[in-house]
Amino acid sequence: MLLRDAAYQLQLPGDRARLHGLAFAAIERMCGGRAPEPGAIDAPGAQSLTPHPADAVAEELSEHAALSSSSEDRALAGWYRRRAAANADRNDRGDVSERLWRRHAAESSGLERGEALRRAGVSANRAGRTDAARELLESAVDALRTCHHPRLTAIATVDLGMVFKNLGRLPEAERLLEEALVLLRDSDDARALGMAVMNLGAVFLHTGRMERAEELHNEALSIVRRSGDRGREGVALAGLAHVYRGTARAKLAEDTLRAALVLERESGDRRNEGSTLANIGNLLADRGEVEAARQLYEQAMVVHRAVGERRGEGLVLGYLASLNTDTGRLLEAENLYEKALAILRETGARTYEGIMLGNLANVYRGSGRAEAAARTQREALAIHRETGNRASEGLTLVNLANLLRDAGQLEEAESLYGQALDILRPLGDRRREGMALGNLAGLYRDTGRYASAETSYGHALALHRETHNRRHEGMDLMGLAEVFVFTKRPEAAESMYREAYRIHGEVQNLRDAGLTQLRLACLLADRGRIDEARVAWNEGATRLIDLADTRTVKRISEDMLEICRRAGVPPLDRAPE
């Protein structure tokens, strides 16, 4: 390599130029001749060039053409650079694509420069380089507007709006998308119009305006179907599925996502395929199918890493962390959340950063770090308010109320539960409303308002069943069993504990399965069924000790020791070592 470069440098400039021309001609012949001209950069469909064998070496051809002694060759340098950039787009090589489009913009002018800037910005956004994407797309909008090209200006404005959405700057995203729609509704570009409508629907979804979000997603689906673009139809279906999930139509959401997955695979849309796999995994996790969800997350991770989708990789790490939290593996969950947050911060995904911070705070609470949990929940709350994420704001208020309840600040906790419900109910977020009601019912139980607790648990359980939230159904059945204990209904309490334990097992909620067994053991011992109580106690204590949750075992041991003392029997408990 060094000898070759040295020999090259010894050549006179004119000889070098002739060598580049010879190399250019030889490579073209090896590829079966000259690739077709890319055509006008503003032509509909110009971004998807017909593949040619020369595409694999188009960047090299561009370099040789640019340095050739032939003016005819030099005129082809930009031609091949565009093919190289489009080939990088097609093969999900975002860093290469961005670099080539940037260079093409630097060596072009007018419309060609503006569109090259736009495509560089899209590539940067896909790679999670959000700040770079914003700068490129702002420049693209300015350049295309100067060229008086309304359609491409609108498309660049849509792309910029989605960058602002990813940054959590939703009011700005909404304004930009509305501006773009005004221009696109007067054009004949159905593909671009459909994507603009769908992206505006996504902003409405994130800000909790569910009815309008569904209208826009349905409109987008109708538009892209008329255009015959099967790949975009898959993306539109996946967007509509988000609305269905957010409005407690889990079965419809799953069916729609699976239909989207077929179209994305048919069209080779690997990037959106990864997102759809993860979203199907979320639905399975919602209903407690932990291992099936984990398998889909792992498939999604393979796809995201293959195409360089850093933001998607960060999200899937967070989803895997959530599975570990749900199954009591708090240390593994914490490590995964930290990795997820690093990627989401790197890619500027502010909305999702807030969500992951709230989830990490729940891990801190579960491992007894109340101060860290409260601090992190407040950080999450600030981000949700900054980004207009009302649903996550409501859930974070529930989580903060739980921490206040843990600390005995019951009036303050009750106030926050009320604020959370005031946010979640108008949004139609039935899943999170059920979670808030279940936690409020726990506060009623803790303060001796058993009738209110029983009513609230009943409402919460109905919502959990409606939204297929099996994990919280199990948790609130356990809470309702405790209400029955306090109100002297032992048969009903035992039935609820056993049903809760069965659900905990189904969804692999190992911690609450152990806790339920300890509570059931106390109930059985209090009723004189000592042998059954001993079995339940040892099973529950072993499970919690294996999860390193000795605090819970020690706390409930005090209740069990008192029950055994009253019954005149030796202690049952397997005490933590």
Short mmCIF file of N, CA, C and O in Angstrom, two decimals, residues 419-509:
data_model
loop_
_atom_site.label_atom_id
_atom_site.label_comp_id
_atom_site.label_asym_id
_atom_site.label_seq_id
_atom_site.Cartn_x
_atom_site.Cartn_y
_atom_site.Cartn_z
N GLN A 419 -54.40 14.41 41.43
CA GLN A 419 -53.88 15.16 40.28
C GLN A 419 -53.60 14.24 39.10
O GLN A 419 -53.87 14.59 37.94
N ALA A 420 -53.05 13.06 39.40
CA ALA A 420 -52.74 12.10 38.34
C ALA A 420 -54.02 11.67 37.62
O ALA A 420 -54.07 11.63 36.38
N LEU A 421 -55.05 11.35 38.38
CA LEU A 421 -56.30 10.92 37.77
C LEU A 421 -56.94 12.05 36.95
O LEU A 421 -57.54 11.80 35.89
N ASP A 422 -56.79 13.28 37.42
CA ASP A 422 -57.32 14.42 36.67
C ASP A 422 -56.64 14.56 35.30
O ASP A 422 -57.24 15.07 34.35
N ILE A 423 -55.38 14.13 35.21
CA ILE A 423 -54.67 14.16 33.93
C ILE A 423 -55.06 12.97 33.06
O ILE A 423 -55.34 13.10 31.87
N LEU A 424 -55.07 11.78 33.66
CA LEU A 424 -55.21 10.55 32.87
C LEU A 424 -56.62 10.33 32.34
O LEU A 424 -56.80 9.82 31.23
N ARG A 425 -57.64 10.69 33.12
CA ARG A 425 -59.01 10.42 32.67
C ARG A 425 -59.38 11.18 31.40
O ARG A 425 -59.93 10.57 30.46
N PRO A 426 -59.10 12.48 31.29
CA PRO A 426 -59.44 13.17 30.03
C PRO A 426 -58.67 12.64 28.83
O PRO A 426 -59.13 12.76 27.69
N LEU A 427 -57.50 12.05 29.06
CA LEU A 427 -56.72 11.50 27.96
C LEU A 427 -57.29 10.19 27.44
O LEU A 427 -56.90 9.71 26.37
N GLY A 428 -58.18 9.57 28.22
CA GLY A 428 -58.69 8.25 27.84
C GLY A 428 -57.67 7.15 28.03
O GLY A 428 -57.78 6.08 27.43
N ASP A 429 -56.68 7.40 28.90
CA ASP A 429 -55.61 6.41 29.13
C ASP A 429 -56.08 5.43 30.20
O ASP A 429 -55.77 5.58 31.39
N ARG A 430 -56.83 4.43 29.78
CA ARG A 430 -57.47 3.51 30.71
C ARG A 430 -56.45 2.65 31.45
O ARG A 430 -56.65 2.30 32.62
N ARG A 431 -55.37 2.30 30.80
CA ARG A 431 -54.35 1.47 31.45
C ARG A 431 -53.73 2.20 32.65
O ARG A 431 -53.69 1.68 33.76
N ARG A 432 -53.26 3.43 32.41
CA ARG A 432 -52.63 4.17 33.50
C ARG A 432 -53.66 4.61 34.54
O ARG A 432 -53.34 4.72 35.72
N GLU A 433 -54.88 4.88 34.11
CA GLU A 433 -55.93 5.21 35.08
C GLU A 433 -56.12 4.04 36.06
O GLU A 433 -56.25 4.26 37.27
N GLY A 434 -56.13 2.81 35.54
CA GLY A 434 -56.26 1.65 36.42
C GLY A 434 -55.10 1.56 37.39
O GLY A 434 -55.30 1.24 38.59
N MET A 435 -53.89 1.86 36.94
CA MET A 435 -52.73 1.80 37.83
C MET A 435 -52.84 2.87 38.93
O MET A 435 -52.54 2.60 40.11
N ALA A 436 -53.30 4.07 38.56
CA ALA A 436 -53.46 5.12 39.56
C ALA A 436 -54.53 4.75 40.58
O ALA A 436 -54.35 4.94 41.80
N LEU A 437 -55.65 4.20 40.11
CA LEU A 437 -56.73 3.81 41.03
C LEU A 437 -56.29 2.71 41.99
O LEU A 437 -56.64 2.73 43.17
N GLY A 438 -55.51 1.75 41.49
CA GLY A 438 -55.02 0.68 42.37
C GLY A 438 -54.14 1.21 43.47
O GLY A 438 -54.23 0.78 44.63
N ASN A 439 -53.28 2.16 43.14
CA ASN A 439 -52.42 2.76 44.16
C ASN A 439 -53.21 3.61 45.15
O ASN A 439 -52.94 3.60 46.35
N LEU A 440 -54.21 4.34 44.65
CA LEU A 440 -55.07 5.12 45.54
C LEU A 440 -55.83 4.18 46.49
O LEU A 440 -56.00 4.48 47.68
N ALA A 441 -56.29 3.05 45.97
CA ALA A 441 -56.98 2.07 46.81
C ALA A 441 -56.07 1.59 47.94
O ALA A 441 -56.52 1.39 49.09
N GLY A 442 -54.78 1.41 47.63
CA GLY A 442 -53.83 1.01 48.67
C GLY A 442 -53.72 2.05 49.77
O GLY A 442 -53.60 1.70 50.96
N LEU A 443 -53.77 3.33 49.39
CA LEU A 443 -53.74 4.39 50.41
C LEU A 443 -55.00 4.34 51.26
O LEU A 443 -54.93 4.49 52.49
N TYR A 444 -56.16 4.15 50.64
CA TYR A 444 -57.40 4.03 51.40
C TYR A 444 -57.31 2.87 52.39
O TYR A 444 -57.73 2.98 53.55
N ARG A 445 -56.75 1.76 51.93
CA ARG A 445 -56.60 0.60 52.82
C ARG A 445 -55.69 0.93 54.00
O ARG A 445 -55.99 0.63 55.15
N ASP A 446 -54.56 1.59 53.70
CA ASP A 446 -53.59 1.91 54.75
C ASP A 446 -54.14 2.89 55.77
O ASP A 446 -53.67 2.93 56.92
N THR A 447 -55.13 3.69 55.39
CA THR A 447 -55.71 4.68 56.30
C THR A 447 -57.05 4.22 56.87
O THR A 447 -57.81 5.02 57.42
N GLY A 448 -57.36 2.93 56.70
CA GLY A 448 -58.54 2.37 57.33
C GLY A 448 -59.85 2.67 56.64
O GLY A 448 -60.92 2.38 57.19
N ARG A 449 -59.82 3.22 55.42
CA ARG A 449 -61.06 3.50 54.68
C ARG A 449 -61.37 2.31 53.77
O ARG A 449 -61.20 2.36 52.56
N TYR A 450 -61.79 1.23 54.43
CA TYR A 450 -61.86 -0.05 53.72
C TYR A 450 -62.95 -0.08 52.65
O TYR A 450 -62.77 -0.71 51.60
N ALA A 451 -64.07 0.58 52.88
CA ALA A 451 -65.13 0.60 51.86
C ALA A 451 -64.64 1.31 50.60
O ALA A 451 -64.85 0.84 49.47
N SER A 452 -63.97 2.46 50.79
CA SER A 452 -63.42 3.18 49.64
C SER A 452 -62.34 2.36 48.95
O SER A 452 -62.24 2.35 47.71
N ALA A 453 -61.53 1.68 49.76
CA ALA A 453 -60.47 0.84 49.18
C ALA A 453 -61.07 -0.26 48.32
O ALA A 453 -60.63 -0.50 47.19
N GLU A 454 -62.11 -0.93 48.86
CA GLU A 454 -62.71 -2.03 48.10
C GLU A 454 -63.33 -1.53 46.80
O GLU A 454 -63.18 -2.16 45.75
N THR A 455 -63.99 -0.38 46.85
CA THR A 455 -64.59 0.19 45.63
C THR A 455 -63.51 0.54 44.60
O THR A 455 -63.63 0.22 43.42
N SER A 456 -62.44 1.20 45.06
CA SER A 456 -61.38 1.61 44.13
C SER A 456 -60.64 0.41 43.55
O SER A 456 -60.28 0.40 42.36
N TYR A 457 -60.40 -0.61 44.39
CA TYR A 457 -59.77 -1.82 43.86
C TYR A 457 -60.67 -2.46 42.79
O TYR A 457 -60.19 -2.95 41.77
N GLY A 458 -61.97 -2.46 43.04
CA GLY A 458 -62.89 -3.02 42.05
C GLY A 458 -62.82 -2.30 40.72
O GLY A 458 -62.77 -2.94 39.65
N HIS A 459 -62.80 -0.96 40.76
CA HIS A 459 -62.69 -0.18 39.52
C HIS A 459 -61.34 -0.43 38.84
O HIS A 459 -61.27 -0.59 37.61
N ALA A 460 -60.27 -0.48 39.64
CA ALA A 460 -58.94 -0.70 39.09
C ALA A 460 -58.86 -2.07 38.41
O ALA A 460 -58.33 -2.20 37.29
N LEU A 461 -59.38 -3.09 39.07
CA LEU A 461 -59.33 -4.44 38.50
C LEU A 461 -60.11 -4.52 37.19
O LEU A 461 -59.68 -5.20 36.24
N ALA A 462 -61.23 -3.82 37.12
CA ALA A 462 -62.00 -3.81 35.86
C ALA A 462 -61.17 -3.21 34.73
O ALA A 462 -61.17 -3.71 33.59
N LEU A 463 -60.45 -2.12 35.03
CA LEU A 463 -59.60 -1.49 34.02
C LEU A 463 -58.42 -2.37 33.64
O LEU A 463 -58.05 -2.46 32.46
N HIS A 464 -57.82 -3.03 34.64
CA HIS A 464 -56.70 -3.93 34.32
C HIS A 464 -57.16 -5.04 33.37
O HIS A 464 -56.45 -5.40 32.43
N ARG A 465 -58.34 -5.58 33.63
CA ARG A 465 -58.84 -6.68 32.78
C ARG A 465 -59.18 -6.16 31.39
O ARG A 465 -58.94 -6.84 30.39
N GLU A 466 -59.74 -4.97 31.34
CA GLU A 466 -60.07 -4.36 30.04
C GLU A 466 -58.82 -4.14 29.20
O GLU A 466 -58.82 -4.34 27.98
N THR A 467 -57.73 -3.71 29.86
CA THR A 467 -56.49 -3.36 29.14
C THR A 467 -55.47 -4.49 29.14
O THR A 467 -54.33 -4.30 28.72
N HIS A 468 -55.87 -5.67 29.63
CA HIS A 468 -54.99 -6.85 29.67
C HIS A 468 -53.73 -6.59 30.49
O HIS A 468 -52.65 -7.11 30.17
N ASN A 469 -53.86 -5.82 31.56
CA ASN A 469 -52.72 -5.51 32.42
C ASN A 469 -52.65 -6.55 33.54
O ASN A 469 -53.07 -6.32 34.67
N ARG A 470 -52.13 -7.73 33.19
CA ARG A 470 -52.14 -8.85 34.12
C ARG A 470 -51.26 -8.60 35.35
O ARG A 470 -51.61 -9.02 36.46
N ARG A 471 -50.14 -7.95 35.16
CA ARG A 471 -49.25 -7.70 36.29
C ARG A 471 -49.97 -6.90 37.38
O ARG A 471 -49.96 -7.27 38.56
N HIS A 472 -50.62 -5.81 37.00
CA HIS A 472 -51.30 -4.98 37.99
C HIS A 472 -52.59 -5.62 38.47
O HIS A 472 -53.02 -5.37 39.61
N GLU A 473 -53.19 -6.46 37.67
CA GLU A 473 -54.33 -7.22 38.16
C GLU A 473 -53.91 -8.09 39.34
O GLU A 473 -54.59 -8.12 40.38
N GLY A 474 -52.78 -8.79 39.20
CA GLY A 474 -52.29 -9.61 40.31
C GLY A 474 -51.96 -8.78 41.54
O GLY A 474 -52.29 -9.15 42.67
N MET A 475 -51.33 -7.63 41.34
CA MET A 475 -50.95 -6.78 42.47
C MET A 475 -52.18 -6.26 43.21
O MET A 475 -52.21 -6.23 44.45
N ASP A 476 -53.21 -5.88 42.47
CA ASP A 476 -54.38 -5.31 43.14
C ASP A 476 -55.30 -6.38 43.73
O ASP A 476 -56.03 -6.11 44.69
N LEU A 477 -55.26 -7.60 43.18
CA LEU A 477 -55.94 -8.70 43.87
C LEU A 477 -55.31 -8.95 45.23
O LEU A 477 -56.01 -9.21 46.22
N MET A 478 -53.99 -8.85 45.31
CA MET A 478 -53.30 -9.00 46.59
C MET A 478 -53.72 -7.88 47.54
O MET A 478 -53.98 -8.11 48.73
N GLY A 479 -53.81 -6.64 47.03
CA GLY A 479 -54.25 -5.54 47.87
C GLY A 479 -55.67 -5.71 48.35
O GLY A 479 -55.99 -5.42 49.52
N LEU A 480 -56.55 -6.19 47.47
CA LEU A 480 -57.94 -6.42 47.86
C LEU A 480 -58.03 -7.53 48.90
O LEU A 480 -58.85 -7.45 49.84
N ALA A 481 -57.18 -8.56 48.79
CA ALA A 481 -57.15 -9.62 49.80
C ALA A 481 -56.84 -9.05 51.18
O ALA A 481 -57.44 -9.46 52.19
N GLU A 482 -55.96 -8.08 51.23
CA GLU A 482 -55.61 -7.47 52.52
C GLU A 482 -56.81 -6.69 53.08
O GLU A 482 -57.02 -6.67 54.30
N VAL A 483 -57.59 -6.05 52.21
CA VAL A 483 -58.82 -5.39 52.68
C VAL A 483 -59.74 -6.43 53.31
O VAL A 483 -60.33 -6.20 54.39
N PHE A 484 -59.87 -7.59 52.68
CA PHE A 484 -60.72 -8.65 53.22
C PHE A 484 -60.18 -9.17 54.56
O PHE A 484 -60.96 -9.51 55.46
N VAL A 485 -58.86 -9.20 54.72
CA VAL A 485 -58.29 -9.60 56.01
C VAL A 485 -58.71 -8.61 57.10
O VAL A 485 -59.17 -9.00 58.18
N PHE A 486 -58.55 -7.32 56.78
CA PHE A 486 -58.86 -6.29 57.78
C PHE A 486 -60.35 -6.23 58.11
O PHE A 486 -60.73 -5.82 59.21
N THR A 487 -61.19 -6.64 57.17
CA THR A 487 -62.64 -6.58 57.40
C THR A 487 -63.21 -7.95 57.77
O THR A 487 -64.41 -8.19 57.63
N LYS A 488 -62.32 -8.85 58.22
CA LYS A 488 -62.72 -10.15 58.80
C LYS A 488 -63.47 -11.02 57.80
O LYS A 488 -64.49 -11.64 58.12
N ARG A 489 -62.97 -11.10 56.58
CA ARG A 489 -63.55 -12.00 55.58
C ARG A 489 -62.45 -12.96 55.10
O ARG A 489 -61.94 -12.84 53.98
N PRO A 490 -62.04 -13.89 55.96
CA PRO A 490 -60.86 -14.71 55.67
C PRO A 490 -61.02 -15.60 54.43
O PRO A 490 -60.04 -15.82 53.70
N GLU A 491 -62.22 -16.15 54.20
CA GLU A 491 -62.38 -17.02 53.03
C GLU A 491 -62.16 -16.23 51.74
O GLU A 491 -61.47 -16.69 50.81
N ALA A 492 -62.76 -15.02 51.68
CA ALA A 492 -62.58 -14.18 50.49
C ALA A 492 -61.11 -13.78 50.35
O ALA A 492 -60.56 -13.74 49.23
N ALA A 493 -60.46 -13.47 51.48
CA ALA A 493 -59.05 -13.08 51.45
C ALA A 493 -58.19 -14.21 50.90
O ALA A 493 -57.32 -14.00 50.04
N GLU A 494 -58.43 -15.43 51.39
CA GLU A 494 -57.64 -16.57 50.92
C GLU A 494 -57.82 -16.78 49.42
O GLU A 494 -56.86 -17.02 48.69
N SER A 495 -59.07 -16.67 48.96
CA SER A 495 -59.33 -16.83 47.53
C SER A 495 -58.58 -15.78 46.71
O SER A 495 -57.99 -16.09 45.67
N MET A 496 -58.60 -14.52 47.17
CA MET A 496 -57.90 -13.45 46.45
C MET A 496 -56.39 -13.68 46.44
O MET A 496 -55.72 -13.48 45.41
N TYR A 497 -55.83 -14.07 47.59
CA TYR A 497 -54.38 -14.33 47.65
C TYR A 497 -54.00 -15.42 46.65
O TYR A 497 -52.99 -15.31 45.94
N ARG A 498 -54.79 -16.49 46.61
CA ARG A 498 -54.43 -17.61 45.73
C ARG A 498 -54.55 -17.21 44.25
O ARG A 498 -53.73 -17.60 43.42
N GLU A 499 -55.58 -16.41 43.92
CA GLU A 499 -55.71 -15.93 42.54
C GLU A 499 -54.56 -14.98 42.18
O GLU A 499 -54.00 -15.05 41.08
N ALA A 500 -54.20 -14.09 43.12
CA ALA A 500 -53.08 -13.18 42.89
C ALA A 500 -51.80 -13.96 42.66
O ALA A 500 -51.01 -13.66 41.74
N TYR A 501 -51.57 -14.99 43.49
CA TYR A 501 -50.35 -15.79 43.38
C TYR A 501 -50.29 -16.48 42.01
O TYR A 501 -49.23 -16.56 41.39
N ARG A 502 -51.42 -16.99 41.56
CA ARG A 502 -51.46 -17.64 40.25
C ARG A 502 -51.06 -16.67 39.14
O ARG A 502 -50.26 -17.00 38.25
N ILE A 503 -51.60 -15.44 39.20
CA ILE A 503 -51.27 -14.45 38.17
C ILE A 503 -49.81 -14.02 38.27
O ILE A 503 -49.12 -13.90 37.25
N HIS A 504 -49.32 -13.82 39.50
CA HIS A 504 -47.89 -13.47 39.66
C HIS A 504 -47.01 -14.52 38.99
O HIS A 504 -46.01 -14.19 38.34
N GLY A 505 -47.37 -15.77 39.13
CA GLY A 505 -46.59 -16.83 38.50
C GLY A 505 -46.64 -16.76 36.99
O GLY A 505 -45.63 -16.93 36.30
N GLU A 506 -47.83 -16.49 36.45
CA GLU A 506 -47.99 -16.41 35.00
C GLU A 506 -47.12 -15.30 34.40
O GLU A 506 -46.53 -15.48 33.33
N VAL A 507 -47.07 -14.15 35.08
CA VAL A 507 -46.34 -13.01 34.53
C VAL A 507 -44.92 -12.92 35.07
O VAL A 507 -44.21 -11.96 34.80
N GLN A 508 -44.51 -13.92 35.84
CA GLN A 508 -43.15 -13.99 36.42
C GLN A 508 -42.84 -12.81 37.32
O GLN A 508 -41.71 -12.32 37.37
N ASN A 509 -43.86 -12.35 38.06
CA ASN A 509 -43.66 -11.31 39.06
C ASN A 509 -43.19 -12.00 40.35
O ASN A 509 -43.97 -12.27 41.26
#
